[in-house]
Coordinates of C-alpha atoms and ligand atoms in Angstrom, one line a residue:
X1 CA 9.0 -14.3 33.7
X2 CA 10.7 -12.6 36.9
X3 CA 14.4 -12.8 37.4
X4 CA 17.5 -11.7 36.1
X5 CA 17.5 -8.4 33.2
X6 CA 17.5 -10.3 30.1
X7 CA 20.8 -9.5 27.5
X8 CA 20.0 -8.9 23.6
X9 CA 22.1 -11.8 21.5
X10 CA 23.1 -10.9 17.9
X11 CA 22.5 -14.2 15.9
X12 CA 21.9 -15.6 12.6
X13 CA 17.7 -14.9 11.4
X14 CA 16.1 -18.1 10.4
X15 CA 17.6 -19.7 6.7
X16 CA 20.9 -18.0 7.5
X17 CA 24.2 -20.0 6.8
X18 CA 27.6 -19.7 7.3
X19 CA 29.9 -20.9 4.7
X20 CA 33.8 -21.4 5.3
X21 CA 35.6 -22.0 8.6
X22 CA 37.7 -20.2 10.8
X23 CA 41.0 -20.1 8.7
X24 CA 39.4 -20.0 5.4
X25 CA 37.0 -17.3 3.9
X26 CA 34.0 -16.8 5.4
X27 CA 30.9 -16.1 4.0
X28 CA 26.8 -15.3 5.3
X29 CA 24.4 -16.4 2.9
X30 CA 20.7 -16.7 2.4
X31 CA 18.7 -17.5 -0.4
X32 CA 18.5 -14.0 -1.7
X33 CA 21.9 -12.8 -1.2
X34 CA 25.7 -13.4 -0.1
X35 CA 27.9 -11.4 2.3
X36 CA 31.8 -12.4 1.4
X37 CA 33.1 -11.4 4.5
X38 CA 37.0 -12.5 3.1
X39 CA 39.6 -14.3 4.8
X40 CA 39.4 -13.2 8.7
X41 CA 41.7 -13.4 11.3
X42 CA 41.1 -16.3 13.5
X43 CA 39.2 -13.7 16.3
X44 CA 37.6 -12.1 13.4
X45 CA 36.5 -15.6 12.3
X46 CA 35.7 -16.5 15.8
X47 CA 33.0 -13.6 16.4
X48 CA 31.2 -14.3 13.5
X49 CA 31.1 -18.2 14.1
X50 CA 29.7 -17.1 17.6
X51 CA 26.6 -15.9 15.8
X52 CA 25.0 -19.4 14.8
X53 CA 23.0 -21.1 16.8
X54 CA 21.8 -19.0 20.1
X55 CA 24.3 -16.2 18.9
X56 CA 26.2 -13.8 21.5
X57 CA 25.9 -10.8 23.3
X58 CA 28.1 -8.1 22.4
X59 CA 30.1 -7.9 25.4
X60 CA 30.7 -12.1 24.8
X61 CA 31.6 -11.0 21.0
X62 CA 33.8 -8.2 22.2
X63 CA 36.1 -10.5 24.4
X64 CA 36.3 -13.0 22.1
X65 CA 37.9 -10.8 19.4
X66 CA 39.5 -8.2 22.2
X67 CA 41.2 -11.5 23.5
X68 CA 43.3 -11.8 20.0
X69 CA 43.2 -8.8 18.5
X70 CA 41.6 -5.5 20.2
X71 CA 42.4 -3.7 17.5
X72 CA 39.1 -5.7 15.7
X73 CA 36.7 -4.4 18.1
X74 CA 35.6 -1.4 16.5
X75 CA 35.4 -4.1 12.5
X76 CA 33.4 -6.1 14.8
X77 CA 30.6 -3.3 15.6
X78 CA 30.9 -2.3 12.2
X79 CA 30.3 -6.0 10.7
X80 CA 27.5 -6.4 13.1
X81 CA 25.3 -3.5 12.0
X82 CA 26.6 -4.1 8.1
X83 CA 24.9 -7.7 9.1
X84 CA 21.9 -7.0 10.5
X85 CA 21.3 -4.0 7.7
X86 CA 21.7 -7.1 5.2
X87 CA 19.1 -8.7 7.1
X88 CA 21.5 -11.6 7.8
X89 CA 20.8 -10.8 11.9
X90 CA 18.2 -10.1 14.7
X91 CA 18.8 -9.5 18.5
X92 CA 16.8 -11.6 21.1
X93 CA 16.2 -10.5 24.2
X94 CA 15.6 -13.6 26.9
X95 CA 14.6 -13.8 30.2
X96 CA 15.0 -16.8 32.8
X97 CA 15.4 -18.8 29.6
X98 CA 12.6 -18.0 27.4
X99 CA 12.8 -15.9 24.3
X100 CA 10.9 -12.7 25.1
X101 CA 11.5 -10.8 22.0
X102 CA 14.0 -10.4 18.8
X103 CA 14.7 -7.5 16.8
X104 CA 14.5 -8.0 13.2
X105 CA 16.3 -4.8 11.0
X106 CA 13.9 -4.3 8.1
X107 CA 15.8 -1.4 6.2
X108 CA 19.3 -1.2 4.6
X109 CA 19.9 2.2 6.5
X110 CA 18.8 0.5 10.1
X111 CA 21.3 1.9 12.6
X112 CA 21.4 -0.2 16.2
X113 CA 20.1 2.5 18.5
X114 CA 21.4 3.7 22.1
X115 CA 20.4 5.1 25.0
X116 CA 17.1 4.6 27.1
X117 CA 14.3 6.7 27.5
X118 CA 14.5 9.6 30.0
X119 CA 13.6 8.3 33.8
X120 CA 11.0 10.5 34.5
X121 CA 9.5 11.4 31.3
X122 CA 6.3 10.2 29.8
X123 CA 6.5 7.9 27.3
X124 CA 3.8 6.2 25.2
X125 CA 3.5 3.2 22.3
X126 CA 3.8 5.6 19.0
X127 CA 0.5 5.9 17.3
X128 CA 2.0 4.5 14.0
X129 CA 3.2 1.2 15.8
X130 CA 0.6 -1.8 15.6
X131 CA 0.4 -5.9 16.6
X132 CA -0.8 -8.4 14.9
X133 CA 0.1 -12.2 14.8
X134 CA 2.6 -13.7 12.7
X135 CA 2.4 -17.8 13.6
X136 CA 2.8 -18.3 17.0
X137 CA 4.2 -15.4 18.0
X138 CA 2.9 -11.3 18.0
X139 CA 4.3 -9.1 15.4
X140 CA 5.2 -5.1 16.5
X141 CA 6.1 -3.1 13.5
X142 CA 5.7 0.3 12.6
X143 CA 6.5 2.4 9.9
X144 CA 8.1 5.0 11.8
X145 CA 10.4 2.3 12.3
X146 CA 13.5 0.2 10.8
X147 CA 13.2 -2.9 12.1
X148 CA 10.2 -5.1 13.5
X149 CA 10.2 -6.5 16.7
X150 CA 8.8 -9.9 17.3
X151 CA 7.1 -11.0 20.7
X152 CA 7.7 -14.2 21.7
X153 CA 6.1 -13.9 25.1
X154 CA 2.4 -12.7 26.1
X155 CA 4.0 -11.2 28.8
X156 CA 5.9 -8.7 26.6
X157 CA 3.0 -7.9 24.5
X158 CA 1.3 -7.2 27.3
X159 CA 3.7 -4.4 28.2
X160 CA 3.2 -3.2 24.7
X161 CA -0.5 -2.7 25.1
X162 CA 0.0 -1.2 28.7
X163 CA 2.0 1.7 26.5
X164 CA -1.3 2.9 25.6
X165 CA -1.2 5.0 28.7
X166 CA 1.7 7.5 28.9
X167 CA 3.7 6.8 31.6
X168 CA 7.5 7.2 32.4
X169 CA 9.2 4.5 31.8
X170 CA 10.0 3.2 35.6
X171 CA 6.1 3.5 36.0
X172 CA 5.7 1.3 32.9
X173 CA 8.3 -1.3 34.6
X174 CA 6.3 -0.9 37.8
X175 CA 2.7 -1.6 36.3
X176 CA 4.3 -4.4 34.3
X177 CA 5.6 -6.3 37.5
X178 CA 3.2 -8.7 38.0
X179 CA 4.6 -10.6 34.7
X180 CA 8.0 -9.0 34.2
X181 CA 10.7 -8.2 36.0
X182 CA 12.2 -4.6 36.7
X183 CA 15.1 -5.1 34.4
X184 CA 12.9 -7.4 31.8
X185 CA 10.6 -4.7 31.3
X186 CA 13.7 -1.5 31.1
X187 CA 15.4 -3.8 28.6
X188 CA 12.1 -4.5 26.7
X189 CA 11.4 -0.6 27.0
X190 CA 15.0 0.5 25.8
X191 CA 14.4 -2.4 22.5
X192 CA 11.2 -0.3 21.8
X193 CA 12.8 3.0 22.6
X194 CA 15.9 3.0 20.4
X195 CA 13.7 1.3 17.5
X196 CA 11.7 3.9 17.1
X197 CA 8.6 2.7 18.7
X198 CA 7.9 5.1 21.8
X199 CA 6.8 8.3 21.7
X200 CA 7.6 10.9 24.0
X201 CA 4.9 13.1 26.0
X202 CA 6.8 15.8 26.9
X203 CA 4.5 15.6 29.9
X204 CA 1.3 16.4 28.6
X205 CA -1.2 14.5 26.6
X206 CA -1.3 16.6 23.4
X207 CA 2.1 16.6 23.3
X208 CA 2.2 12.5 23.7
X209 CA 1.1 12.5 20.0
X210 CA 3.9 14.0 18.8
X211 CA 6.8 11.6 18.1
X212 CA 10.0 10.9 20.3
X213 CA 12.5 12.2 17.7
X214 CA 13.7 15.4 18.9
X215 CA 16.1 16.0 16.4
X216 CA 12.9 15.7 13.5
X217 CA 12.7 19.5 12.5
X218 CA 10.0 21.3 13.3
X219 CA 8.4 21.0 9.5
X220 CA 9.3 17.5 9.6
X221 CA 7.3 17.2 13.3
X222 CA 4.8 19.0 11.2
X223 CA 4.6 16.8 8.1
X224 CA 4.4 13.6 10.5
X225 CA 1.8 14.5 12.5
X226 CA -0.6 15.5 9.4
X227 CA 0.3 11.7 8.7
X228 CA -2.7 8.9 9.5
X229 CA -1.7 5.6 10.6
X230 CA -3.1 3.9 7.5
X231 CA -1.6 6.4 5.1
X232 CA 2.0 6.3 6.5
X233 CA 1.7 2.0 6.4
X234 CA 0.3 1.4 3.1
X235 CA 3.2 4.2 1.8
X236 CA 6.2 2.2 4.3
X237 CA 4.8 -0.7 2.8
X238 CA 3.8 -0.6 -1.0
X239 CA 7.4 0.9 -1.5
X240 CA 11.0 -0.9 -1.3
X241 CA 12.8 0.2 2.0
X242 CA 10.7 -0.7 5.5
X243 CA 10.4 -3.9 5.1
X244 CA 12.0 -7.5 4.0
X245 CA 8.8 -9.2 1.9
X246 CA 9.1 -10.1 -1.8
X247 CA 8.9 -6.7 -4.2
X248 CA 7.3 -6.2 -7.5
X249 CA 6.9 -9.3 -9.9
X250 CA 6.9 -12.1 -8.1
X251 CA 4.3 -14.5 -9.4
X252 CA 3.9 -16.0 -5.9
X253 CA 0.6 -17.5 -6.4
X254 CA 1.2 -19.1 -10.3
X255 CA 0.9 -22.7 -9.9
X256 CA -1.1 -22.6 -6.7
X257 CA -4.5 -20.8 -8.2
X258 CA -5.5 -20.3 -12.1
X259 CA -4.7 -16.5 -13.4
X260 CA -8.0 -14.7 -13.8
X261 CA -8.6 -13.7 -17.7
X262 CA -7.7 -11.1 -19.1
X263 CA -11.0 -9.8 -19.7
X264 CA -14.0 -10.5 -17.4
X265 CA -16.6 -13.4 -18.6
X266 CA -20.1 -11.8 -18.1
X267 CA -22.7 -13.3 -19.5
X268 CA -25.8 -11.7 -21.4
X269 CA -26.4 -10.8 -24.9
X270 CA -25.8 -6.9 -24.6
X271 CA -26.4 -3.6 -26.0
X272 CA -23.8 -3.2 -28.8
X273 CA -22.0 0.7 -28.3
X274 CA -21.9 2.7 -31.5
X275 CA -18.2 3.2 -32.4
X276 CA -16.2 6.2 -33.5
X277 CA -16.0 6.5 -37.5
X278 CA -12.2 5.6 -38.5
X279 CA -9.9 8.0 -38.6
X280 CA -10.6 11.8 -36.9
X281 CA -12.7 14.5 -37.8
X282 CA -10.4 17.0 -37.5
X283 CA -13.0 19.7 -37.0
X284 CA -13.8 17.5 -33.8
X285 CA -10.0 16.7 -32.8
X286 CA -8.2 19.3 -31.0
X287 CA -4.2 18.8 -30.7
X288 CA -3.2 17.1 -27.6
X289 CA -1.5 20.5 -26.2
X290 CA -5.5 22.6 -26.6
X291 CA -6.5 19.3 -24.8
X292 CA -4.3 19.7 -22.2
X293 CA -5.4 23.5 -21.6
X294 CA -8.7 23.3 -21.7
X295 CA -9.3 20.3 -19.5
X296 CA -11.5 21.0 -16.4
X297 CA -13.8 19.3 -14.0
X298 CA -17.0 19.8 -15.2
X299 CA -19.7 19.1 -12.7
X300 CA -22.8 20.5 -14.4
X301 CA -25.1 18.6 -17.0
X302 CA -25.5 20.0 -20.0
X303 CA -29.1 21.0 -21.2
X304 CA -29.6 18.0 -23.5
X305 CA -28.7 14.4 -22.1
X306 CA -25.6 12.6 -23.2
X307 CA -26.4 10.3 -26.3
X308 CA -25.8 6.9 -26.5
X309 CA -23.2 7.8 -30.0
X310 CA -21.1 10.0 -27.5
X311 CA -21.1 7.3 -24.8
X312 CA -20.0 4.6 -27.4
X313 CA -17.5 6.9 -28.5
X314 CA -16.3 8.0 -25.1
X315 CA -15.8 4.1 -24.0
X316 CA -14.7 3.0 -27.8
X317 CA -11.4 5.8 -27.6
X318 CA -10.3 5.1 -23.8
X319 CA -11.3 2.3 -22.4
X320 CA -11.9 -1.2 -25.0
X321 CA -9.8 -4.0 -25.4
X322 CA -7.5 -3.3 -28.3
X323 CA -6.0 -6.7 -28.0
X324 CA -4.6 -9.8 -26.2
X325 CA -1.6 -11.8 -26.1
X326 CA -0.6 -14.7 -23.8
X327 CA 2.7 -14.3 -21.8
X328 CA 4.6 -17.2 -20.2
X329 CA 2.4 -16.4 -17.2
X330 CA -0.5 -15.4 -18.0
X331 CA -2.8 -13.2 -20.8
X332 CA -2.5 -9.9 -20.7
X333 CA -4.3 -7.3 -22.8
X334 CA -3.8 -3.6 -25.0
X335 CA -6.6 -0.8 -24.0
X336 CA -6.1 3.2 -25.0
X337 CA -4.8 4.3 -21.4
X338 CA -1.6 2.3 -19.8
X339 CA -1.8 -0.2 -17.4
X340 CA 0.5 -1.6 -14.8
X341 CA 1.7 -5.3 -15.9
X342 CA -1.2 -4.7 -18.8
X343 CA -3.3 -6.4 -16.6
X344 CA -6.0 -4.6 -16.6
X345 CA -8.1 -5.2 -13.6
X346 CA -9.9 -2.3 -13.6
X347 CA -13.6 -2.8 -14.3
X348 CA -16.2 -0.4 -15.4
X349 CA -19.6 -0.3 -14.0
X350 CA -21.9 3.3 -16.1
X351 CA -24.6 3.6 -13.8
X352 CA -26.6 5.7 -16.8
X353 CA -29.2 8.2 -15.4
X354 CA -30.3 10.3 -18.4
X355 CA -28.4 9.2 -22.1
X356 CA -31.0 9.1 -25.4
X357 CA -31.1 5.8 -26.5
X358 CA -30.3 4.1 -23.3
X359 CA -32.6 2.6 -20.6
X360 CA -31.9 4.4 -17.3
X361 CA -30.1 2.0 -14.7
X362 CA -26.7 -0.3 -14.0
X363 CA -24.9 -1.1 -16.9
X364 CA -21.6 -3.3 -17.2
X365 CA -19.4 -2.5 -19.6
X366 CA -17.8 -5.1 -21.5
X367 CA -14.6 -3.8 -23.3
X368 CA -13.9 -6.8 -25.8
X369 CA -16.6 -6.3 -27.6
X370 CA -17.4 -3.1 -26.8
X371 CA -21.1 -3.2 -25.7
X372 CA -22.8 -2.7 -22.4
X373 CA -24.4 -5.3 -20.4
X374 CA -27.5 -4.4 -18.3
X375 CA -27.3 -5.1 -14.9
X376 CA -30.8 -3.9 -13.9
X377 CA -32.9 -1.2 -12.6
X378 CA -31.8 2.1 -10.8
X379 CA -32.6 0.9 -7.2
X380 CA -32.7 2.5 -4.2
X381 CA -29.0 1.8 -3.5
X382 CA -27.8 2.5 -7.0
X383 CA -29.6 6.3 -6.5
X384 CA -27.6 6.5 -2.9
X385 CA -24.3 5.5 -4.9
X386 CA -25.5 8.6 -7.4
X387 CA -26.8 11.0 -5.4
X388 CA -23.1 11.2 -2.9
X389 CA -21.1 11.2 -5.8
X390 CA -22.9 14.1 -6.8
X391 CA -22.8 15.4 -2.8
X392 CA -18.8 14.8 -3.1
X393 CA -19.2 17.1 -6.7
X394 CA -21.4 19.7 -4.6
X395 CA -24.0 19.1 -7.0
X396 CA -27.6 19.1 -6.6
X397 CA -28.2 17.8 -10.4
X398 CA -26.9 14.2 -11.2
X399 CA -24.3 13.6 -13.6
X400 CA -26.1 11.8 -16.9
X401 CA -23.6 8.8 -16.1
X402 CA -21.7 7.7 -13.3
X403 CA -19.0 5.4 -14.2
X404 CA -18.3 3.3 -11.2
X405 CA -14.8 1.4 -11.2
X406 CA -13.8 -1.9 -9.7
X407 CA -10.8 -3.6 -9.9
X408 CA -10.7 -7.6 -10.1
X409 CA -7.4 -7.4 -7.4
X410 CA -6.3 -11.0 -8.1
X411 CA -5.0 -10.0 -11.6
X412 CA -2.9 -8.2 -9.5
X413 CA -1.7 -9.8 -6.7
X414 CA -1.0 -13.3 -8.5
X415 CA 1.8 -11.6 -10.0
X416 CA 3.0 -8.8 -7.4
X417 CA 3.8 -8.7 -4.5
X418 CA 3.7 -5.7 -1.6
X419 CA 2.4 -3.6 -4.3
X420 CA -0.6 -4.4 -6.1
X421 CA -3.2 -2.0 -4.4
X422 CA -0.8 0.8 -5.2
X423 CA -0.6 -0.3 -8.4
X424 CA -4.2 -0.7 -8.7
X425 CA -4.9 3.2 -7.8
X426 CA -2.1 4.1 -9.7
X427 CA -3.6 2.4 -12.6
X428 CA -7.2 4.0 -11.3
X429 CA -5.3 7.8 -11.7
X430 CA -4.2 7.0 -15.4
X431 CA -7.5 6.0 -16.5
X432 CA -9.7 9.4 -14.9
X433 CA -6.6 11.7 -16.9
X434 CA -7.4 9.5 -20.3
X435 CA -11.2 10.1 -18.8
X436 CA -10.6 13.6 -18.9
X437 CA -8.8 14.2 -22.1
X438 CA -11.1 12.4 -24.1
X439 CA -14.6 14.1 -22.7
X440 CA -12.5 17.6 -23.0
X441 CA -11.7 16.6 -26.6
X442 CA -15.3 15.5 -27.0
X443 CA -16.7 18.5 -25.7
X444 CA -18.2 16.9 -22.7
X445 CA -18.0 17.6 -19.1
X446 CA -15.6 15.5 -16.9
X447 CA -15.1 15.4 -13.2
X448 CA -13.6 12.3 -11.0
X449 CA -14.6 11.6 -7.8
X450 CA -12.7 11.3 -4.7
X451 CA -14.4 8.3 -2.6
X452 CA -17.5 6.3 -2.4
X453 CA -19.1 3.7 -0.3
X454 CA -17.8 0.4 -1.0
X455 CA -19.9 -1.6 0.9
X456 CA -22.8 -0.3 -0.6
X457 CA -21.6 -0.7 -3.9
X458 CA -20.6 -4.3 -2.5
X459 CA -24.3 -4.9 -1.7
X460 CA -26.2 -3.5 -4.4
X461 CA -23.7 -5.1 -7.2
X462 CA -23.8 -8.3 -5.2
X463 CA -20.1 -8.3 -6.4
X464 CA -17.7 -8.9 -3.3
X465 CA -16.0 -7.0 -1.2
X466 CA -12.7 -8.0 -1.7
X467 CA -12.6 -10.5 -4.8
X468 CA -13.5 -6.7 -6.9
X469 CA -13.4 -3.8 -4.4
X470 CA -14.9 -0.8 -5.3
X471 CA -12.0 1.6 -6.2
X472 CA -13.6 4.8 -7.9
X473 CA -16.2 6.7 -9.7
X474 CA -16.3 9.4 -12.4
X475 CA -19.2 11.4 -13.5
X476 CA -19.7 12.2 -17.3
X477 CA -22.6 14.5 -18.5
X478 CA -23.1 16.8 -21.3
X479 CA -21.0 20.0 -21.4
X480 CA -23.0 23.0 -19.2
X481 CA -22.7 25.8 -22.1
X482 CA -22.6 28.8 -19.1
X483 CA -20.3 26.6 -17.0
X484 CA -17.5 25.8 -19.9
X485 CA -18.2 29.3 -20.4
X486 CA -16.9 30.5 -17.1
X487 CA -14.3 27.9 -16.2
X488 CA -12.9 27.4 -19.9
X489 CA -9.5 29.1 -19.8
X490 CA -8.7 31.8 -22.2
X491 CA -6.4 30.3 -25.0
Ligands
FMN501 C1 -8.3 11.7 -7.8 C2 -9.3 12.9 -8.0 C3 -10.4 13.0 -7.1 C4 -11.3 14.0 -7.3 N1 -12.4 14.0 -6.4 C5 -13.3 15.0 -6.6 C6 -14.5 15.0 -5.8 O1 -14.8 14.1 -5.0 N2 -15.4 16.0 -6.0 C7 -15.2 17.0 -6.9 O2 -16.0 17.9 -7.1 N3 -14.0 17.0 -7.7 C8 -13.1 16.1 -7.6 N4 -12.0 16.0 -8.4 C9 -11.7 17.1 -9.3 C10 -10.8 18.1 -8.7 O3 -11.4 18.9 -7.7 C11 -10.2 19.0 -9.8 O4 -9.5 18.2 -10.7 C12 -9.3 20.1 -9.2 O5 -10.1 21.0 -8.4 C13 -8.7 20.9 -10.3 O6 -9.6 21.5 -11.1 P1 -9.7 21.2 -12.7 O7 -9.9 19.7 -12.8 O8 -11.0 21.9 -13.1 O9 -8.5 21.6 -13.3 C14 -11.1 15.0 -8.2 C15 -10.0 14.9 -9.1 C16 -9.1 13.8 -9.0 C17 -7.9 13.7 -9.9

């Protein structure tokens, strides 16, 4: 990999064609899209042809239209980065023959960078940017960035781990010359550094976490470095924008693997769950609006213990099955709180600790027919589950039940794509407020919980990691008479 500096070429990405000829109009087109680029001059025409096949540098694209028509120049830039914002594009960089890297634009507002990073300056690999493999090559993306670069060459991934260290950049070139050559490794740099991947150290070490974009204002410099890696990534990519993949309903996995139901088969006879009486007492039913103002997290039990009526009740009005219908894809169902897709994958574990009526211990609920399954005994891990959602609660009394909440994720991702775990804490949010609203209307005390241990609640449920992850918890006692007292607001 030593030699001559390697020059990027602008070509065609992979399922890209070309439709017309020189003359005629010409037209890019995938199959997601078109690009009508209209009847071109024969230069015009010419540059764009150039970009099948290995594709062209720009000074090679520059002469060829300059050579006709140097007016077209300047449409010729501006075609280029309309192209590779389409995603019809990418830039490879080779060296003495063999693809080193290419430069996929992953956002519709990706503008080609310029400019290298300072001689002189430290410069490190920005902590948001991460590898992984994609086939046979390594994948760098970030979402900090606007387009992902892939590495074709261990050589050049190689220089990407060495950006651990912050170095400036000649350094970097220098350490990286047992594999690459001076220019390789400044061209390789200057890809990273006008993509958005390098940071820059300012010439300290606290100062190398701060990102490379000087003209970021100092609230946005702020905002950014509050940000965790995992945070940023799941936001850049569970929302349109950062990234190419298929978006929203896509249904990629129907005819490949069976739909899960729309309601969990568990067997076991069950403990049928009183119901409400029809209709509402209206002595007992507050208008929405008082509902609204008098919710509050509760976090005290109450001096009696939750019945087993008021936990029918609670389940009955927010979380059973109202119904089910089969779609052209799959079956969906109706419950009292919305749901994204209505497919309801959120599953609902009570772990009771103190309800009349009710055995202590790990409950299932089942919400077609409205009755709870027991699961067993309160073990030693189901009181460690208990006992830190009451730590997270600051409470040294347990909550009378602690509803733990699992989502079966394949009901969501054989129909989305890029989004389902958003959807699925999305849909995880909508059901603690209908939580809420109901034990405030029900005179109970309410409070969700923030995080738990899911590989605990993977090993004492026996339920698996990822086929139901563990998504949530939300404690539900009695109402604390002093407590409602001193946090009810005054109406
Ligand atoms: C997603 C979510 C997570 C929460 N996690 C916790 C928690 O771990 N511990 C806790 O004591 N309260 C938790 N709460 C309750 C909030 O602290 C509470 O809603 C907030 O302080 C506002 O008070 P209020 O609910 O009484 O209006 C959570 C609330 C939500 C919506």
């Amino acid at each position: 990999m030593q030699g001559g500096g390697p020059v990027p070429r602008h070509c065609l990405r992979e399922g890209v064609k070309i439709e017309g000829t020189a003359g005629t109009r010409l037209s890019l087109v995938d199959d997601a899209q078109t690009c009508d680029l209209g009847a071109l001059t024969d230069a015009k025409a010419a540059a764009v042809l150039a970009l099948q096949g290995e594709g062209a540098t720009e000074d090679e694209l520059g002469e060829l239209v300059a050579r006709h028509d140097s007016g077209a120049v300047a449409w010729m830039f501006f075609v280029l980065t309309r192209l590779a914002q389409l995603g019809f594009t990418q830039q490879t960089l080779t060296a003495d023959g063999d693809r080193l890297a290419t430069l996929q634009p992953t956002a519709r507002n990706y503008q080609p960078g310029s400019g290298s990073a300072p001689a002189g300056q430290p410069v490190r690999l920005c902590r948001f940017a991460y590898l992984h493999r994609l086939d046979a090559d390594m994948l760098l993306e970030s979402p900090r960035a606007l387009a992902r670069i892939v590495l074709h060459h261990w050589h050049a991934a190689a220089l990407v781990a060495q950006l651990m260290q912050p170095r400036a950049p000649e350094r970097h070139a220098e350490a990286a010359a047992q594999l690459l050559s001076p220019a390789t490794a400044e061209a390789l740099l200057r890809l990273l550094y006008q993509n958005n991947f390098l940071d820059d150290s300012l010439g300290n070490s606290l100062a190398a976490e701060t990102p490379a974009t000087s003209e970021l204002a100092d609230g946005a410099k702020q905002a950014l470095a509050q940000w965790e890696f995992h945070d940023l990534l799941f936001h850049a990519r569970s929302r349109a924008g950062r990234h190419r993949d298929p978006y929203g309903a896509s249904y990629r996995w129907e005819r490949r693997h069976t739909p899960l139901p729309a309601v969990k088969e568990m067997p076991g006879d069950g403990i049928a769950l009183p119901r409400p009486a029809a209709g509402d007492d209206p002595d007992r039913a507050p208008s929405l609006m008082t509902v609204v103002e008098q919710r509050r997290s509760l976090r005290l039990p109450g001096e009696r213990p939750l019945t087993q009526q008021e936990l029918g009740e609670f389940l009955f009005r927010t979380s059973r099955v109202r119904g089910r219908r089969r779609t052209e894809h799959e079956e969906v169902s109706n419950r009292p709180y919305p749901g994204g897709g209505a497919d309801y994958e959120l599953e609902i574990y009570p772990f009771v600790q103190r309800v009349t009526g009710l055995d202590a211990g790990r409950y299932y609920y089942d919400p077609l027919r409205h009755r709870l399954l027991r699961l067993g005994e309160a073990d030693a891990g189901w009181q460690r589950l208990l006992k830190d959602a009451a730590i997270k609660a600051q409470m040294e009394q347990l909550p009378d039940v602690l509803f733990c909440l699992t989502g079966r994720f394949a009901r969501l991702s054989y129909k989305y794509s890029s989004i389902s775990y958003a959807v699925m804490l999305k849909d995880l949010g909508v059901l603690y407020q209908t939580y809420y609203l109901v034990a405030t209307a029900m005179g109970l005390a309410p409070c969700a919980i923030g995080g738990g241990d899911a590989d605990i609640f993977a090993a004492v449920t026996g339920l698996d990691y990822v086929v139901e992850p563990y998504v949530g918890e939300f404690m539900l006692s009695s109402r604390n008479v002093e407590e409602w007292a001193r946090q009810a607001p005054p109406l």
